[in-house]
GROMACS .gro file of C-alpha atoms in nm:
model
  214
    1MET     CA    1   1.258   1.488  -2.090
    2LYS     CA    2   1.266   1.424  -1.714
    3LYS     CA    3   0.885   1.447  -1.697
    4ILE     CA    4   0.846   1.192  -1.977
    5LEU     CA    5   1.093   0.959  -1.806
    6ILE     CA    6   0.901   0.980  -1.477
    7ILE     CA    7   0.571   0.909  -1.654
    8LEU     CA    8   0.724   0.597  -1.808
    9ILE     CA    9   0.858   0.489  -1.468
   10LEU     CA   10   0.518   0.554  -1.312
   11LEU     CA   11   0.350   0.333  -1.568
   12ALA     CA   12   0.614   0.063  -1.533
   13ILE     CA   13   0.583   0.058  -1.154
   14TYR     CA   14   0.209   0.099  -1.106
   15GLN     CA   15   0.094  -0.139  -1.379
   16PRO     CA   16   0.242  -0.451  -1.215
   17VAL     CA   17   0.185  -0.324  -0.861
   18VAL     CA   18  -0.186  -0.263  -0.900
   19SER     CA   19  -0.270  -0.508  -1.174
   20GLN     CA   20  -0.149  -0.842  -1.045
   21SER     CA   21  -0.267  -1.039  -0.744
   22THR     CA   22  -0.020  -1.209  -0.513
   23PRO     CA   23   0.135  -1.502  -0.703
   24CYS     CA   24   0.086  -1.823  -0.505
   25VAL     CA   25  -0.084  -2.158  -0.511
   26LYS     CA   26  -0.347  -2.232  -0.249
   27GLY     CA   27  -0.186  -2.435   0.025
   28ASP     CA   28   0.172  -2.319  -0.029
   29SER     CA   29   0.369  -2.097   0.207
   30ALA     CA   30   0.246  -1.776   0.041
   31SER     CA   31  -0.122  -1.857   0.085
   32CYS     CA   32  -0.330  -1.767   0.388
   33LEU     CA   33  -0.399  -2.062   0.617
   34SER     CA   34  -0.755  -2.124   0.726
   35LEU     CA   35  -0.875  -1.957   1.044
   36LYS     CA   36  -0.858  -2.281   1.244
   37ASP     CA   37  -0.492  -2.329   1.149
   38ARG     CA   38  -0.378  -1.980   1.245
   39GLY     CA   39  -0.403  -2.014   1.622
   40GLU     CA   40  -0.396  -1.689   1.816
   41ILE     CA   41  -0.341  -1.396   1.583
   42VAL     CA   42  -0.130  -1.115   1.724
   43ILE     CA   43   0.036  -0.809   1.577
   44THR     CA   44   0.413  -0.842   1.592
   45PRO     CA   45   0.531  -0.621   1.882
   46LEU     CA   46   0.760  -0.332   1.796
   47ASN     CA   47   1.038  -0.468   2.020
   48LYS     CA   48   1.049  -0.784   1.806
   49LEU     CA   49   1.127  -0.591   1.486
   50SER     CA   50   1.483  -0.541   1.367
   51CYS     CA   51   1.390  -0.190   1.253
   52LYS     CA   52   1.236  -0.083   1.586
   53LYS     CA   53   1.466   0.217   1.624
   54GLN     CA   54   1.445   0.346   1.268
   55LYS     CA   55   1.076   0.286   1.202
   56ALA     CA   56   0.900   0.312   1.540
   57HIS     CA   57   0.721   0.628   1.421
   58LEU     CA   58   0.583   0.441   1.119
   59TYR     CA   59   0.482   0.140   1.330
   60ALA     CA   60   0.287   0.375   1.561
   61LYS     CA   61   0.072   0.496   1.272
   62PHE     CA   62  -0.074   0.154   1.183
   63PRO     CA   63  -0.401   0.036   1.338
   64LYS     CA   64  -0.318  -0.262   1.557
   65VAL     CA   65  -0.613  -0.467   1.433
   66THR     CA   66  -0.571  -0.842   1.381
   67SER     CA   67  -0.851  -0.860   1.125
   68TYR     CA   68  -1.029  -0.631   0.883
   69ALA     CA   69  -1.330  -0.715   0.663
   70GLY     CA   70  -1.245  -1.086   0.676
   71TYR     CA   71  -0.870  -1.039   0.619
   72LEU     CA   72  -0.638  -1.165   0.895
   73PHE     CA   73  -0.306  -1.015   1.000
   74LYS     CA   74  -0.025  -1.210   0.832
   75LYS     CA   75   0.308  -1.031   0.883
   76ILE     CA   76   0.505  -0.708   0.885
   77ASN     CA   77   0.720  -0.645   0.578
   78ALA     CA   78   0.970  -0.387   0.456
   79CYS     CA   79   1.138  -0.361   0.793
   80THR     CA   80   1.508  -0.396   0.713
   81ALA     CA   81   1.655  -0.198   0.424
   82THR     CA   82   1.993  -0.253   0.261
   83ASP     CA   83   2.165  -0.081  -0.030
   84ILE     CA   84   2.021  -0.332  -0.274
   85ASP     CA   85   1.655  -0.349  -0.169
   86PRO     CA   86   1.368  -0.098  -0.194
   87TYR     CA   87   1.255  -0.089   0.170
   88HIS     CA   88   1.400   0.247   0.270
   89GLY     CA   89   1.168   0.479   0.459
   90GLN     CA   90   0.868   0.247   0.463
   91LEU     CA   91   0.688  -0.019   0.666
   92LYS     CA   92   0.419  -0.263   0.550
   93PHE     CA   93   0.143  -0.455   0.729
   94THR     CA   94   0.009  -0.751   0.528
   95TYR     CA   95  -0.330  -0.914   0.583
   96CYS     CA   96  -0.465  -1.220   0.402
   97LEU     CA   97  -0.799  -1.381   0.326
   98PRO     CA   98  -0.824  -1.730   0.483
   99GLU     CA   99  -0.780  -2.026   0.247
  100THR     CA  100  -0.686  -1.801  -0.044
  101CYS     CA  101  -0.385  -1.623  -0.192
  102GLN     CA  102  -0.559  -1.286  -0.164
  103GLU     CA  103  -0.390  -1.015   0.041
  104LEU     CA  104  -0.454  -0.665   0.170
  105ARG     CA  105  -0.126  -0.472   0.197
  106VAL     CA  106  -0.085  -0.142   0.382
  107THR     CA  107   0.240   0.050   0.336
  108ILE     CA  108   0.337   0.382   0.492
  109PHE     CA  109   0.632   0.577   0.349
  110ASP     CA  110   0.821   0.856   0.522
  111PHE     CA  111   0.959   1.095   0.262
  112ASN     CA  112   1.180   1.256   0.528
  113ASP     CA  113   1.393   0.942   0.522
  114PRO     CA  114   1.745   1.016   0.390
  115TYR     CA  115   1.689   0.773   0.101
  116PHE     CA  116   1.440   1.012  -0.058
  117LYS     CA  117   1.710   1.282  -0.066
  118THR     CA  118   1.923   1.068  -0.299
  119GLU     CA  119   1.886   1.081  -0.677
  120SER     CA  120   1.705   0.747  -0.702
  121GLY     CA  121   1.495   0.821  -0.394
  122SER     CA  122   1.386   1.161  -0.523
  123ILE     CA  123   1.277   1.001  -0.851
  124HIS     CA  124   1.073   0.744  -0.661
  125LYS     CA  125   0.915   1.018  -0.452
  126GLU     CA  126   0.823   1.226  -0.755
  127MET     CA  127   0.691   0.915  -0.927
  128TYR     CA  128   0.455   0.837  -0.639
  129LEU     CA  129   0.334   1.196  -0.607
  130MET     CA  130   0.263   1.225  -0.979
  131ALA     CA  131  -0.025   0.983  -0.927
  132PHE     CA  132  -0.210   1.269  -0.755
  133ASP     CA  133  -0.173   1.501  -1.055
  134ALA     CA  134  -0.393   1.509  -1.362
  135THR     CA  135  -0.143   1.358  -1.609
  136PRO     CA  136  -0.176   1.104  -1.891
  137ALA     CA  137  -0.008   0.850  -1.663
  138SER     CA  138  -0.252   0.901  -1.374
  139VAL     CA  139  -0.545   0.863  -1.614
  140ILE     CA  140  -0.407   0.536  -1.748
  141ILE     CA  141  -0.344   0.391  -1.402
  142GLY     CA  142  -0.701   0.479  -1.308
  143ALA     CA  143  -0.651   0.746  -1.041
  144HIS     CA  144  -0.981   0.883  -0.907
  145LEU     CA  145  -1.026   1.129  -0.622
  146ALA     CA  146  -1.153   0.970  -0.302
  147THR     CA  147  -1.440   1.195  -0.199
  148SER     CA  148  -1.584   1.051   0.122
  149ILE     CA  149  -1.297   0.945   0.350
  150ASN     CA  150  -1.145   1.289   0.415
  151HIS     CA  151  -0.875   1.167   0.653
  152PHE     CA  152  -0.556   1.282   0.479
  153ASP     CA  153  -0.459   1.587   0.275
  154LYS     CA  154  -0.476   1.406  -0.062
  155GLU     CA  155  -0.654   1.076  -0.130
  156ILE     CA  156  -0.717   0.875  -0.447
  157ILE     CA  157  -0.848   0.535  -0.549
  158ILE     CA  158  -0.628   0.368  -0.808
  159SER     CA  159  -0.640   0.068  -1.040
  160PRO     CA  160  -0.578   0.023  -1.414
  161ARG     CA  161  -0.923  -0.138  -1.435
  162PHE     CA  162  -1.064   0.212  -1.369
  163GLY     CA  163  -0.822   0.375  -1.614
  164SER     CA  164  -0.866   0.516  -1.962
  165MET     CA  165  -0.735   0.195  -2.120
  166GLY     CA  166  -0.966  -0.030  -1.920
  167GLY     CA  167  -0.696  -0.257  -1.782
  168SER     CA  168  -0.792  -0.600  -1.646
  169SER     CA  169  -0.603  -0.565  -1.319
  170ASP     CA  170  -0.645  -0.809  -1.030
  171THR     CA  171  -0.571  -0.544  -0.768
  172VAL     CA  172  -0.732  -0.220  -0.657
  173GLY     CA  173  -0.575   0.039  -0.432
  174TYR     CA  174  -0.580   0.359  -0.231
  175LEU     CA  175  -0.310   0.625  -0.209
  176ALA     CA  176  -0.292   0.918   0.031
  177TYR     CA  177  -0.040   1.194   0.095
  178ASP     CA  178  -0.032   1.378   0.425
  179SER     CA  179   0.160   1.660   0.592
  180SER     CA  180   0.392   1.686   0.289
  181ARG     CA  181   0.570   1.384   0.434
  182TYR     CA  182   0.379   1.057   0.454
  183LEU     CA  183   0.250   0.843   0.167
  184ILE     CA  184  -0.007   0.578   0.257
  185SER     CA  185  -0.069   0.291   0.013
  186ILE     CA  186  -0.335   0.021   0.045
  187GLU     CA  187  -0.348  -0.261  -0.212
  188VAL     CA  188  -0.632  -0.514  -0.218
  189ASP     CA  189  -0.609  -0.829  -0.430
  190ASP     CA  190  -0.935  -0.873  -0.618
  191GLU     CA  191  -0.902  -1.150  -0.875
  192ASN     CA  192  -1.278  -1.210  -0.859
  193LYS     CA  193  -1.345  -0.851  -0.971
  194LYS     CA  194  -1.561  -0.772  -0.670
  195PHE     CA  195  -1.490  -0.401  -0.710
  196THR     CA  196  -1.633  -0.253  -1.028
  197ALA     CA  197  -1.615   0.116  -0.938
  198PRO     CA  198  -1.376   0.340  -0.739
  199SER     CA  199  -1.655   0.427  -0.494
  200GLN     CA  200  -1.681   0.061  -0.391
  201VAL     CA  201  -1.310   0.048  -0.309
  202GLU     CA  202  -1.338   0.370  -0.113
  203GLN     CA  203  -1.626   0.236   0.093
  204PHE     CA  204  -1.441  -0.091   0.159
  205ILE     CA  205  -1.120   0.061   0.297
  206ALA     CA  206  -1.269   0.370   0.464
  207ASP     CA  207  -1.294   0.227   0.818
  208TYR     CA  208  -0.932   0.110   0.811
  209VAL     CA  209  -0.805   0.442   0.676
  210GLN     CA  210  -0.984   0.633   0.950
  211GLN     CA  211  -0.787   0.431   1.208
  212ILE     CA  212  -0.445   0.527   1.068
  213LYS     CA  213  -0.286   0.789   1.293
  214LYS     CA  214  -0.206   1.123   1.137
   0.00000   0.00000   0.00000
């Protein structure tokens, strides 16, 4: 019964996460300003973050690159966690494509965080890790082994558009699990359907992944 429940949660979480692009209208506050309007682009220093004590080890893992494959650094998310939000044990770097609403989001989770020892946290952890197993849910969400990056212990490319039901998702992604502790998630908005095969996603994000510290 528990396994069925987790599969349903996995489907409920991953379908919207990796099937919808960032909702925004070009020109509003959620969109990415053009390059000329950005000014100097810098990565937010650790000492400017409210979570600098709790998440310094996660911050250290991220490549401090201000641009990647045309995407520009936008902001750091998931810094402060409260009892009513989902940002426990994680940190996110968001990049955006100039003059569009398209984003590239990189999140690193630390499963040693106390949150993942709680009942809800342990369910979330198991839910994420099930994506790496050969289950009906992982087939539907389009999980495919990443075969050429070889940077972390487990690596998959994921998107419902690559799944058994042929979903029409606007996002593709990468998941990795390392040292029985860290989960690395990369989501790329792709409303123009640039990526038609998992291998193309793997090739696109490979250079960034190789820069993430183990």
